[in-house]
XYZ file of C-alpha atoms in Angstrom:
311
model
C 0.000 0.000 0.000
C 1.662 3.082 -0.948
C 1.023 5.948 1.270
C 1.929 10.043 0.685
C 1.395 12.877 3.186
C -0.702 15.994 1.436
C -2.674 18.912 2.999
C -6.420 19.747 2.715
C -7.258 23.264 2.726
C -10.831 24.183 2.818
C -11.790 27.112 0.809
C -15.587 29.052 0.511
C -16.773 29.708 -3.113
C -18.043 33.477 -3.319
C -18.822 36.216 -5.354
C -15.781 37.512 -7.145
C -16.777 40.980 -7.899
C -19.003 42.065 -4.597
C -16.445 41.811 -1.600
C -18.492 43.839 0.610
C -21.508 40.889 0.048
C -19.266 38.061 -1.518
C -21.275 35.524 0.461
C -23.883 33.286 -1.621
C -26.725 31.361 -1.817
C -26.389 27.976 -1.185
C -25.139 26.011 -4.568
C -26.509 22.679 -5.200
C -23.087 21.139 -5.726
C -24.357 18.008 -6.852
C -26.540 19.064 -9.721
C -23.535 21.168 -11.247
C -21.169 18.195 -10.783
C -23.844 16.036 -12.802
C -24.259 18.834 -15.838
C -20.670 18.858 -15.849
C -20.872 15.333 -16.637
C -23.102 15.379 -19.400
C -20.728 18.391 -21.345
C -18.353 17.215 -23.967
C -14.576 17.386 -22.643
C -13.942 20.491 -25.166
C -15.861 22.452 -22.839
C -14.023 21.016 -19.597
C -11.096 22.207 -20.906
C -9.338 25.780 -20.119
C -6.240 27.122 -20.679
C -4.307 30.050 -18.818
C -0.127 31.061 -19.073
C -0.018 28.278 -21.569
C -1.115 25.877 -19.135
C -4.563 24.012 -19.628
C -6.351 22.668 -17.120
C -9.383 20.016 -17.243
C -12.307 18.950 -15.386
C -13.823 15.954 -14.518
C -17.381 14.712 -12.695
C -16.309 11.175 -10.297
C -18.255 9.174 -8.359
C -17.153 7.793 -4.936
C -19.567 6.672 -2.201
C -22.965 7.740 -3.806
C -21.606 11.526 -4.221
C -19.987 13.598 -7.178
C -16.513 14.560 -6.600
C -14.079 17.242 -9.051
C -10.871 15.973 -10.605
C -9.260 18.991 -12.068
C -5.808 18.416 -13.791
C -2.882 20.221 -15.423
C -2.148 18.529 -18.723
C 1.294 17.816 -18.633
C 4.006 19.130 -21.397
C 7.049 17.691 -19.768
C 8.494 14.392 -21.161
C 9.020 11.421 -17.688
C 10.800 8.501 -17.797
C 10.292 5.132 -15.864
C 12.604 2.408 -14.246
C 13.086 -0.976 -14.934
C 13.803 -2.483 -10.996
C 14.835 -5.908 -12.168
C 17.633 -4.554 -14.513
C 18.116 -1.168 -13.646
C 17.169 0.409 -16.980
C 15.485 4.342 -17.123
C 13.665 4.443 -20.275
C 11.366 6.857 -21.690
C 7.623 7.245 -21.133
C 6.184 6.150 -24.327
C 2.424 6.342 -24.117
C -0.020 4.693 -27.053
C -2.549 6.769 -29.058
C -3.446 10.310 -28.411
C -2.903 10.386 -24.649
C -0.624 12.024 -22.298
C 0.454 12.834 -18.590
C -1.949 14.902 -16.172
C -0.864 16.274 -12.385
C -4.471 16.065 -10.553
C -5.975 18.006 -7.425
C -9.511 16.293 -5.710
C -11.959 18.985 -4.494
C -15.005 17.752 -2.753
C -17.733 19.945 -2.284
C -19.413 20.061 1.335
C -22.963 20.183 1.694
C -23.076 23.333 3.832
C -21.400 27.286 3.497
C -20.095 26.787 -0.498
C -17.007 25.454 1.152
C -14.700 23.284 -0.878
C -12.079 20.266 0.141
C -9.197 21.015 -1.933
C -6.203 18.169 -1.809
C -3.159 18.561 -4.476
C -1.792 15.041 -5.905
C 1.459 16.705 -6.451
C 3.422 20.149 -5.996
C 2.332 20.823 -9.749
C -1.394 19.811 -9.500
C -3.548 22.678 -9.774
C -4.126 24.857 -6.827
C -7.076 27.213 -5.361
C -6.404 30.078 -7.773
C -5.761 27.714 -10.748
C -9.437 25.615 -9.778
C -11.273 29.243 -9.533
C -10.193 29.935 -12.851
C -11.213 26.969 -14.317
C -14.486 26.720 -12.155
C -15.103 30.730 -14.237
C -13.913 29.503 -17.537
C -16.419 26.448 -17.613
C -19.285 27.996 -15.861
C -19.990 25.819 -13.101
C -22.204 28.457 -11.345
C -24.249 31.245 -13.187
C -22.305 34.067 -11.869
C -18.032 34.602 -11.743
C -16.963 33.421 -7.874
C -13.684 33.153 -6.114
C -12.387 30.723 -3.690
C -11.889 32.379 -0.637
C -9.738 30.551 2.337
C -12.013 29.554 5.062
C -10.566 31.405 7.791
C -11.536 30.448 11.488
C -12.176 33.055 14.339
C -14.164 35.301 12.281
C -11.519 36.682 11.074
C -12.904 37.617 7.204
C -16.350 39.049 9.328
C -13.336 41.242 11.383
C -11.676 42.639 8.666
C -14.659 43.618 6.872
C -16.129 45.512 9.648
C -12.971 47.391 10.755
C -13.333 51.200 11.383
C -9.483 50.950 10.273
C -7.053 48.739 9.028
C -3.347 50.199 10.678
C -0.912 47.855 8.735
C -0.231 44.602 6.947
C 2.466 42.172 6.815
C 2.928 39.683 4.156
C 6.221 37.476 3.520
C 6.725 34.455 1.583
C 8.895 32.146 -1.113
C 8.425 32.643 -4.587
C 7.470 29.239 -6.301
C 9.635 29.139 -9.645
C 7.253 26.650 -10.894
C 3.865 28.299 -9.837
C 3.823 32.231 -10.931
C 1.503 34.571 -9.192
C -1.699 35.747 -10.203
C -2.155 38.587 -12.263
C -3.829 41.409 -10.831
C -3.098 45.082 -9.573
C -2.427 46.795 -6.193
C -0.203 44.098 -3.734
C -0.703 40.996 -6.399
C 1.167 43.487 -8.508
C 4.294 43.620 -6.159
C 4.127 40.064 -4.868
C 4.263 39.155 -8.958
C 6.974 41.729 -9.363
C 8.807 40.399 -6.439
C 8.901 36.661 -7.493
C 10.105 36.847 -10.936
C 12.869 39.734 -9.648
C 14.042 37.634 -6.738
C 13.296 33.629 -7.275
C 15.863 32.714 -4.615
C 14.480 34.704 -1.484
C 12.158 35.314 1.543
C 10.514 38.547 0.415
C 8.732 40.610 2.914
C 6.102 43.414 2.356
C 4.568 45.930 4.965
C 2.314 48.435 4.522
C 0.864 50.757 7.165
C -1.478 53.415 7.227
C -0.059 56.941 9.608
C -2.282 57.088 12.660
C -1.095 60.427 12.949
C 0.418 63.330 10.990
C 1.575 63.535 7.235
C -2.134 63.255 6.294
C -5.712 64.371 6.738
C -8.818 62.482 7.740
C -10.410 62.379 4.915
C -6.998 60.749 3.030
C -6.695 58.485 5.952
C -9.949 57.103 5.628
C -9.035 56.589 2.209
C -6.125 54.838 2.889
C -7.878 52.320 5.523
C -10.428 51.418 2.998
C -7.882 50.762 0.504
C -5.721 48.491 2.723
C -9.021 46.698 3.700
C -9.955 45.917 -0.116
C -6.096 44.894 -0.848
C -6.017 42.536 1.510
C -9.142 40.507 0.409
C -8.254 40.783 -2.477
C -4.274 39.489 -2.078
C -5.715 36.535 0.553
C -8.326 35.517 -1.840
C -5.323 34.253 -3.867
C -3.554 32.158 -1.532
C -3.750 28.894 -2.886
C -1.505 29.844 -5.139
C 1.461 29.911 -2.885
C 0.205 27.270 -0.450
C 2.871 25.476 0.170
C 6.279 24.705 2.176
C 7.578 26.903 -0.250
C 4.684 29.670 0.281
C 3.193 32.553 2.348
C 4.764 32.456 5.395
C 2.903 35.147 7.712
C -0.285 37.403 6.650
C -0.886 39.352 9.335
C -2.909 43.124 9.333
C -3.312 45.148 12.656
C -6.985 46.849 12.651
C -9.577 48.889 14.966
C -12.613 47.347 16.154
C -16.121 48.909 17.436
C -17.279 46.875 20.523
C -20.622 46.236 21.714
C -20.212 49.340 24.317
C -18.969 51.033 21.634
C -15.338 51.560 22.555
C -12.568 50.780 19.981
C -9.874 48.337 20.392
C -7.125 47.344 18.478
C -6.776 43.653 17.288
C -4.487 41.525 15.204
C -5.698 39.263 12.269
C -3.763 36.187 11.212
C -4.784 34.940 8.100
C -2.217 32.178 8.166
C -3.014 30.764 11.348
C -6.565 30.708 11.322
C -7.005 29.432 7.732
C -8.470 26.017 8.137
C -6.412 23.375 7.226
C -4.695 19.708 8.204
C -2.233 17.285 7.283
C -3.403 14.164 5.964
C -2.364 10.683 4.945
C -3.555 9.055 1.644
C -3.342 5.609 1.462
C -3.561 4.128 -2.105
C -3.833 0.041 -2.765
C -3.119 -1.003 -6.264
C -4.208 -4.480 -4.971
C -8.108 -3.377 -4.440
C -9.276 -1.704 -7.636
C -10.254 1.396 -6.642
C -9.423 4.501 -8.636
C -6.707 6.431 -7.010
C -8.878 9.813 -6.775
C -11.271 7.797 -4.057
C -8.358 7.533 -1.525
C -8.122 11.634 -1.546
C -12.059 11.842 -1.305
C -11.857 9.191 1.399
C -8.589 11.646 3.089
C -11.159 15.270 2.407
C -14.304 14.128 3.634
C -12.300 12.662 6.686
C -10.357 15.960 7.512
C -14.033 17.410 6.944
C -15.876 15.807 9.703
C -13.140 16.356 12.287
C -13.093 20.062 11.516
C -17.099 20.247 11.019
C -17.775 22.514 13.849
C -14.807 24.665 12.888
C -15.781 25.525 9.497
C -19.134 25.496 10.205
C -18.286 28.334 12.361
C -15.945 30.299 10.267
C -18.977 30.097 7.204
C -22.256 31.570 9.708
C -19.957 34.733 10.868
């Protein structure tokens, strides 16, 4: 029985363009997995950064599962263990290698399971754009990390956002997401410095330089950046990714005095180690082990992400 050690990380599907009410409706996950079985594979099919990714409808224990891949372009080679020969990969007919992530989709809060076969299957950002591409849902969504301790439901109702610290690896093999604003710099950062920890921190004056009106601004600005930045972090999930996302912000209590409070997004994102255990001897399709590993890491974190989704 071959075994490998992989992470879930739970992500909510929501509204891409309407942060301040990115929250929706309950999706019936199951119907759009079973019209996505019934479309030809030309229309499962997406490509972005000359990559393309496809989708795929599976079964496992009476429920509809996604299999999203990254076609492969890179040529592999096998091993002969009784001789000691490497040879070259030589598939037959029109067929060729694909790096697969398993997403299951819970039955409550739009949240998705999302577990990565391999450091090159496709991550969060790389499943929302394919999700958009083959319209799985009527409307354009994002995958936003499900984030414990209400910590999206803080940051949104800040009265100001003080300061935000983000530091991380580059990924050679992943590139950022396009996009403006902080995706702009962490894009800028990677491809100018491959080989480091890069650090960014931004902060808003509590006092001098600037009016109120211009600090307001600024607050608001830094709120919207960092939803925006953190609804991207699958991309650089990872041993080899975001390190710390932290932001310092004011909160209005219930007596109506302010307090300060720090948000970590890296800490409180909902995730867990897992171990996928695959048998060649018992016929099963290798996806079912990760559903088996998702739905697993789902129960024991229920009431957490339960939680994190009625904020």
């Amino acid at each position: 029985m071959a075994t490998r050690v992989g992470t879930v990380a739970f992500f909510e599907v929501v509204r891409a363009k309407d942060a301040q009410n990115a929250r929706m409706e309950s999706v019936d996950w199951q119907s759009a997995l079973a019209e996505l079985q019934e479309k030809p594979f030309e229309d499962r099919m997406s490509t972005c950064n000359q990559d393309t990714f496809i989708g795929q409808a599976v079964p496992s224990d009476g429920r509809l599962h996604l299999l999203s891949g990254r076609i492969g372009t890179r040529e592999l080679q096998t091993v002969d263990l009784d001789h000691g020969y490497i040879e070259d990969l030589r598939l037959e007919g029109n067929k060729g290698t694909i790096d697969t992530t398993t997403a299951c989709f819970l039955d409550y809060g739009n949240i998705v399971g999302v577990l990565q076969g391999k450091p090159g299957s496709p991550r969060a950002s790389a499943l929302q754009r394919w999700m958009n591409s083959c319209g799985m849902v009527d409307e354009e969504i994002a995958l936003w990390p499900v984030i414990g301790h209400n910590v999206w439901d803080k940051l949104e109702r800040a009265s100001a956002v003080h300061s935000f610290e983000f530091s991380y690896r580059p990924s050679p093999a992943i590139p950022p997401p396009e996009g403006v604003g902080l995706a702009s710099f962490v894009r800028l950062g990677s491809s100018r410095y491959p080989d480091h920890r890069i650090t960014l921190k931004l902060e808003t004056p509590r006092k001098g330089g600037v009016g109120p009106v211009a600090r307001l601004r600024g607050h608001r600005q830094l709120q919207g950046e960092i939803q925006s930045l953190m609804a991207d972090l699958g991309y650089l999930e990872g041993p080899t990714g975001i390190e710390r996302a932290r932001a310092q912000v004011t909160l209005q209590e219930e007596d109506g005095n302010l307090s300060d409070e720090p948000l970590d997004f890296i800490k409180h994102h909902i995730t867990a180690k897992c171990r996928v255990q695959v048998s060649p001897m018992d016929g099963r399709p290798r996806y079912e082990a990760a559903v088996d590993a998702i739905m697993q890491v789902a129960a024991d974190r229920e009431r957490d992400l339960r939680a994190a989704v009625s904020a």
